[in-house]
Tab-separated table of C-alpha atoms and ligand atoms in Angstrom:
chain	number	residue	atom	x	y	z
A	236	MET	CA	150.542	98.827	64.553
A	237	ASN	CA	153.454	98.165	65.365
A	238	PRO	CA	154.391	98.968	69.007
A	239	THR	CA	157.931	100.231	68.016
A	240	LYS	CA	157.162	102.933	65.603
A	241	THR	CA	157.632	106.418	67.013
A	242	THR	CA	154.548	108.224	67.437
A	243	PRO	CA	154.599	112.695	67.833
A	244	ASP	CA	154.115	111.694	71.635
A	245	ASP	CA	157.594	110.185	71.118
A	246	ILE	CA	158.950	113.099	69.904
A	247	ARG	CA	156.881	115.665	72.337
A	248	GLY	CA	158.309	113.753	74.294
A	249	MET	CA	161.815	113.756	74.015
A	250	LYS	CA	161.693	117.885	74.812
A	251	GLN	CA	159.901	116.092	78.442
A	252	SER	CA	163.223	114.336	78.411
A	253	GLY	CA	165.726	116.547	77.573
A	254	LYS	CA	166.631	114.005	74.553
A	255	LYS	CA	167.490	116.388	71.794
A	256	ILE	CA	165.984	115.403	68.334
A	257	ALA	CA	167.924	115.079	65.458
A	258	ALA	CA	166.043	114.420	62.196
A	259	LEU	CA	166.359	114.635	58.416
A	260	THR	CA	165.271	114.630	55.132
A	261	ALA	CA	164.268	112.070	52.968
A	262	TYR	CA	162.682	111.895	49.124
A	263	ASP	CA	163.001	108.017	48.474
A	264	PHE	CA	163.394	104.494	50.021
A	265	PRO	CA	166.406	103.785	50.562
A	266	MET	CA	166.811	106.859	52.166
A	267	THR	CA	164.266	106.383	54.440
A	268	LYS	CA	165.432	102.267	55.254
A	269	LEU	CA	169.106	104.061	55.823
A	270	LEU	CA	167.767	106.579	58.638
A	271	ASP	CA	165.499	104.079	59.421
A	272	GLN	CA	168.747	101.623	60.288
A	273	VAL	CA	170.713	104.426	61.896
A	274	GLY	CA	168.158	105.036	64.693
A	275	ILE	CA	166.656	108.833	63.096
A	276	PRO	CA	162.850	109.286	65.132
A	277	PHE	CA	162.178	112.397	62.465
A	278	ILE	CA	162.009	111.742	58.840
A	279	LEU	CA	160.467	114.682	57.024
A	280	VAL	CA	159.556	114.541	53.051
A	281	GLY	CA	160.153	117.814	52.735
A	282	ASP	CA	159.370	119.885	49.432
A	283	SER	CA	163.257	120.664	49.653
A	284	LEU	CA	162.648	117.162	47.049
A	285	GLY	CA	161.339	119.958	44.400
A	286	MET	CA	165.258	121.754	44.318
A	287	VAL	CA	167.450	118.727	45.933
A	288	VAL	CA	165.614	115.720	43.424
A	289	LEU	CA	164.247	117.137	40.994
A	290	GLY	CA	165.686	120.257	39.667
A	291	PHE	CA	163.351	123.363	40.440
A	292	PRO	CA	164.998	125.845	41.493
A	293	ASP	CA	162.558	126.883	45.079
A	294	THR	CA	159.752	124.980	46.264
A	295	THR	CA	157.198	126.760	44.394
A	296	HIS	CA	156.974	124.292	42.029
A	297	VAL	CA	156.169	120.916	43.558
A	298	THR	CA	152.913	119.440	43.726
A	299	MET	CA	150.559	117.086	45.828
A	300	ALA	CA	150.981	114.698	42.685
A	301	ASP	CA	155.149	114.931	43.155
A	302	MET	CA	154.972	114.747	47.440
A	303	GLU	CA	152.346	112.093	47.164
A	304	HIS	CA	154.633	109.834	44.561
A	305	HIS	CA	158.007	110.425	46.983
A	306	VAL	CA	155.456	110.072	50.341
A	307	ARG	CA	154.896	106.719	49.016
A	308	ALA	CA	158.426	105.419	48.130
A	309	ALA	CA	159.487	107.209	51.554
A	310	ALA	CA	156.749	105.297	53.424
A	311	ARG	CA	157.907	102.006	51.228
A	312	ALA	CA	160.626	101.430	53.830
A	313	LYS	CA	158.408	100.996	56.656
A	314	PRO	CA	160.019	102.762	59.401
A	315	LYS	CA	160.178	102.948	62.407
A	316	SER	CA	160.405	106.963	63.279
A	317	LEU	CA	157.837	109.418	62.689
A	318	LEU	CA	157.046	110.182	58.852
A	319	VAL	CA	156.369	113.814	57.956
A	320	ALA	CA	155.417	115.235	54.763
A	321	ASP	CA	155.167	118.815	53.479
A	322	LEU	CA	152.272	119.957	52.946
A	323	PRO	CA	153.671	121.733	49.164
A	324	PHE	CA	152.745	125.659	47.894
A	325	ARG	CA	148.892	126.208	47.015
A	326	SER	CA	148.431	122.627	48.637
A	327	TYR	CA	146.521	124.635	51.996
A	328	GLU	CA	145.047	127.985	50.708
A	329	THR	CA	141.980	127.184	52.364
A	330	VAL	CA	140.741	124.954	55.132
A	331	PRO	CA	138.447	122.292	53.018
A	332	SER	CA	141.789	122.453	50.486
A	333	ALA	CA	144.310	121.338	53.848
A	334	VAL	CA	142.298	119.236	55.169
A	335	GLU	CA	141.843	117.028	51.796
A	336	ASN	CA	145.409	117.243	51.566
A	337	ALA	CA	146.796	116.418	54.461
A	338	LYS	CA	144.750	113.655	53.867
A	339	ARG	CA	145.918	112.742	50.869
A	340	LEU	CA	149.160	112.637	52.013
A	341	LEU	CA	148.752	110.265	55.325
A	342	ALA	CA	146.619	107.977	52.170
A	343	ALA	CA	149.954	107.685	50.808
A	344	GLY	CA	151.659	106.736	53.839
A	345	ALA	CA	152.762	109.639	55.843
A	346	ASP	CA	152.351	109.822	59.757
A	347	ALA	CA	152.348	113.839	60.408
A	348	VAL	CA	151.883	116.908	58.047
A	349	LYS	CA	153.851	119.891	57.856
A	350	ALA	CA	152.993	123.292	56.775
A	351	GLU	CA	154.864	126.697	56.833
A	352	GLY	CA	153.179	129.851	58.841
A	353	GLY	CA	151.249	130.705	62.473
A	354	HIS	CA	148.419	132.433	62.506
A	355	ALA	CA	148.071	132.765	58.498
A	356	ILE	CA	147.577	129.350	58.649
A	357	ILE	CA	145.894	128.419	62.150
A	358	GLU	CA	141.753	127.845	60.518
A	359	GLN	CA	143.965	124.774	58.731
A	360	VAL	CA	145.886	123.595	61.337
A	361	ARG	CA	143.304	123.638	64.059
A	362	ALA	CA	140.746	122.034	60.947
A	363	ILE	CA	143.941	119.197	59.560
A	364	ARG	CA	143.989	118.327	64.143
A	365	VAL	CA	140.066	118.166	64.086
A	366	ALA	CA	140.207	115.263	61.953
A	367	GLY	CA	142.691	113.655	63.466
A	368	ILE	CA	145.926	114.042	61.756
A	369	PRO	CA	149.602	115.688	63.525
A	370	PHE	CA	150.604	118.703	62.336
A	371	CYS	CA	154.001	119.744	62.726
A	372	GLY	CA	154.807	123.564	61.973
A	373	HIS	CA	157.238	125.605	60.180
A	374	LEU	CA	158.242	129.262	61.620
A	375	GLY	CA	160.486	131.866	60.268
A	376	MET	CA	161.937	131.907	56.882
A	377	LEU	CA	159.320	130.421	55.121
A	378	PRO	CA	161.249	128.578	51.805
A	379	GLN	CA	157.158	128.980	49.673
A	380	HIS	CA	156.677	132.623	50.602
A	381	VAL	CA	160.715	132.686	48.899
A	382	LEU	CA	159.714	134.866	45.233
A	383	GLU	CA	157.782	137.224	47.415
A	384	GLU	CA	159.880	137.921	49.920
A	385	GLY	CA	162.091	138.074	47.530
A	386	GLY	CA	165.184	135.623	49.168
A	387	TYR	CA	166.314	133.533	51.987
A	388	ARG	CA	166.057	136.324	55.201
A	389	ILE	CA	167.200	135.298	58.738
A	390	LYS	CA	163.977	135.980	60.624
A	391	GLY	CA	163.201	137.827	64.385
A	392	LYS	CA	166.161	140.186	63.909
A	393	LYS	CA	163.019	143.329	64.094
A	394	GLU	CA	161.068	143.146	67.252
A	395	PRO	CA	157.750	143.121	65.434
A	396	GLU	CA	159.156	140.399	63.681
A	397	HIS	CA	160.166	138.598	67.122
A	398	GLN	CA	156.766	139.722	68.881
A	399	ALA	CA	155.122	138.343	65.651
A	400	LEU	CA	157.002	134.207	65.726
A	401	LEU	CA	156.514	134.190	69.303
A	402	ALA	CA	152.396	134.994	68.937
A	403	ASP	CA	152.672	132.380	65.955
A	404	ALA	CA	154.745	129.915	68.137
A	405	ASP	CA	152.245	129.980	70.825
A	406	ALA	CA	148.972	129.944	68.093
A	407	LEU	CA	150.444	126.884	66.981
A	408	VAL	CA	150.473	125.312	70.455
A	409	THR	CA	147.273	125.881	70.581
A	410	ALA	CA	146.371	124.733	67.732
A	411	GLY	CA	147.516	121.050	68.754
A	412	ALA	CA	150.893	121.376	66.729
A	413	PHE	CA	153.158	118.359	68.089
A	414	ALA	CA	156.397	120.211	67.082
A	415	VAL	CA	157.645	123.182	65.203
A	416	VAL	CA	160.810	123.879	62.764
A	417	LEU	CA	162.481	127.192	62.974
A	418	GLU	CA	164.133	127.509	59.814
A	419	LEU	CA	166.844	130.868	59.649
A	420	ILE	CA	165.750	132.555	63.018
A	421	THR	CA	167.632	134.625	65.188
A	422	PRO	CA	168.876	132.361	67.907
A	423	PRO	CA	168.140	134.585	70.976
A	424	VAL	CA	164.912	134.371	69.317
A	425	ALA	CA	164.316	130.468	68.877
A	426	LYS	CA	166.486	129.930	72.510
A	427	GLU	CA	163.389	132.119	73.232
A	428	ILE	CA	160.662	130.161	72.052
A	429	SER	CA	162.024	127.144	72.568
A	430	GLY	CA	161.812	127.748	76.660
A	431	ARG	CA	158.463	129.023	75.911
A	432	ILE	CA	157.046	126.689	74.559
A	433	PRO	CA	155.608	122.854	75.463
A	434	ILE	CA	156.732	121.137	71.947
A	435	PRO	CA	159.653	120.379	70.478
A	436	THR	CA	162.008	122.866	68.650
A	437	ILE	CA	163.531	121.719	65.444
A	438	GLY	CA	165.658	124.415	64.264
A	439	ILE	CA	167.582	124.673	60.397
A	440	GLY	CA	170.270	127.888	60.843
A	441	ALA	CA	168.709	128.473	64.297
A	442	GLY	CA	171.399	127.777	66.629
A	443	PRO	CA	171.578	125.226	69.210
A	444	ASP	CA	169.036	125.652	71.746
A	445	CYS	CA	166.327	124.273	69.434
A	446	ASP	CA	164.965	120.969	71.050
A	447	GLY	CA	166.514	119.133	67.917
A	448	GLN	CA	167.939	120.304	64.183
A	449	ILE	CA	166.774	118.768	60.753
A	450	LEU	CA	168.940	119.440	57.689
A	451	VAL	CA	168.101	118.551	54.271
A	452	THR	CA	170.466	115.145	54.064
A	453	PRO	CA	171.860	116.214	51.131
A	454	ASP	CA	173.088	118.744	52.037
A	455	LEU	CA	174.927	117.131	54.815
A	456	LEU	CA	176.290	114.498	52.831
A	457	GLY	CA	178.182	116.622	50.562
A	458	MET	CA	175.338	115.508	47.577
A	459	LEU	CA	174.691	118.843	46.115
A	460	PRO	CA	178.349	120.819	45.692
A	461	TRP	CA	176.703	123.182	43.415
A	462	PHE	CA	174.944	124.422	46.342
A	463	SER	CA	176.739	125.996	49.288
A	464	LEU	CA	174.901	127.334	52.369
A	465	LYS	CA	176.019	129.267	55.068
A	466	HIS	CA	174.213	126.723	57.952
A	467	VAL	CA	175.039	123.703	56.896
A	468	MET	CA	179.144	122.486	56.861
A	469	PRO	CA	179.291	118.963	54.445
A	470	LYS	CA	180.499	115.778	57.132
A	471	LEU	CA	180.918	114.010	53.433
A	472	ASN	CA	181.889	115.383	49.857
A	473	ALA	CA	179.302	112.679	48.571
A	474	ALA	CA	179.734	114.242	45.209
A	475	GLU	CA	183.196	113.775	44.953
A	476	GLN	CA	183.788	110.691	46.136
A	477	MET	CA	181.129	109.032	43.370
A	478	ARG	CA	182.532	110.966	40.826
A	479	ALA	CA	185.828	109.425	41.883
A	480	VAL	CA	184.420	105.521	41.415
A	481	ILE	CA	182.264	106.260	38.088
A	482	GLN	CA	185.251	107.897	37.038
A	483	GLU	CA	187.034	104.551	38.151
A	484	TRP	CA	184.589	102.106	36.453
A	485	ILE	CA	184.406	104.145	32.804
A	486	ASP	CA	188.757	103.529	32.944
A	487	ASP	CA	188.360	99.868	33.656
A	488	VAL	CA	185.219	100.105	30.544
A	489	THR	CA	187.367	101.300	28.795
A	490	ALA	CA	190.814	99.175	29.683
A	491	ALA	CA	188.173	95.948	29.423
A	492	ARG	CA	189.044	95.383	32.339
A	493	ALA	CA	185.128	95.525	33.941
A	494	LYS	CA	182.644	92.349	33.896
B	788	LIG	O1	161.496	121.044	52.648
B	788	LIG	C1	161.908	120.369	53.790
B	788	LIG	O2	163.236	119.970	54.004
B	788	LIG	C2	161.974	121.623	54.710
B	788	LIG	C3	163.234	121.798	55.513
B	788	LIG	C4	164.398	122.488	55.386
B	788	LIG	C5	162.604	122.175	57.656
B	788	LIG	O3	161.023	121.360	55.177
């Protein structure tokens, strides 16, 4: 094994040493290579794949076959970063299917898997860990539940929801998760969870007090100008820049300047 490969223990250790974790998504070989070269320690082949690459309206359309295809592409970059893959919608409804599908993502090249939920999937998480597969949790807004919830809503404002989030975070720790993504959780609750549990919290739209932050890379780079998200301020206008370069090349071709 590559001695410099980032492990789940390394990610956990970053919390202990007070080092913030910068995590991003990748769905293919070039982006995985680039993020790895820049030194991102945690790369997620997220099921956001459905929206940002495959053109679906939400993540519920993503299949195991889609995830395996994109995990294989990302893994060909042989990143030093920990490569985490999402178990897609309905791929972990039962304990046997959760273990079987987690094994398939590892066989495709992932180092760890992530799935959405706390108590509701805790038997699946335990079984995945018993199978020796590193597991990352995901609490708060759960995109795979967007249809039943009727939208993307901030979690933790109401007291029962706040208490449920604390209990879910504790349950994931006990079940053996090495980290947990906190999505669209009210910042004081995300801060409370981060102070309470020994594993790193990686926030997305959950305020500054998580142990790390994760973004969907095309959102960070401004590649999808047709989506606008409150929690992301693009650092680049990649779509505009690509359009300009392509237009310039079209002009060169039509004016017979291109070789
Ligand atoms: O699928 C994804 O990209 C994710 C991030 C939003 C954390 O789960």
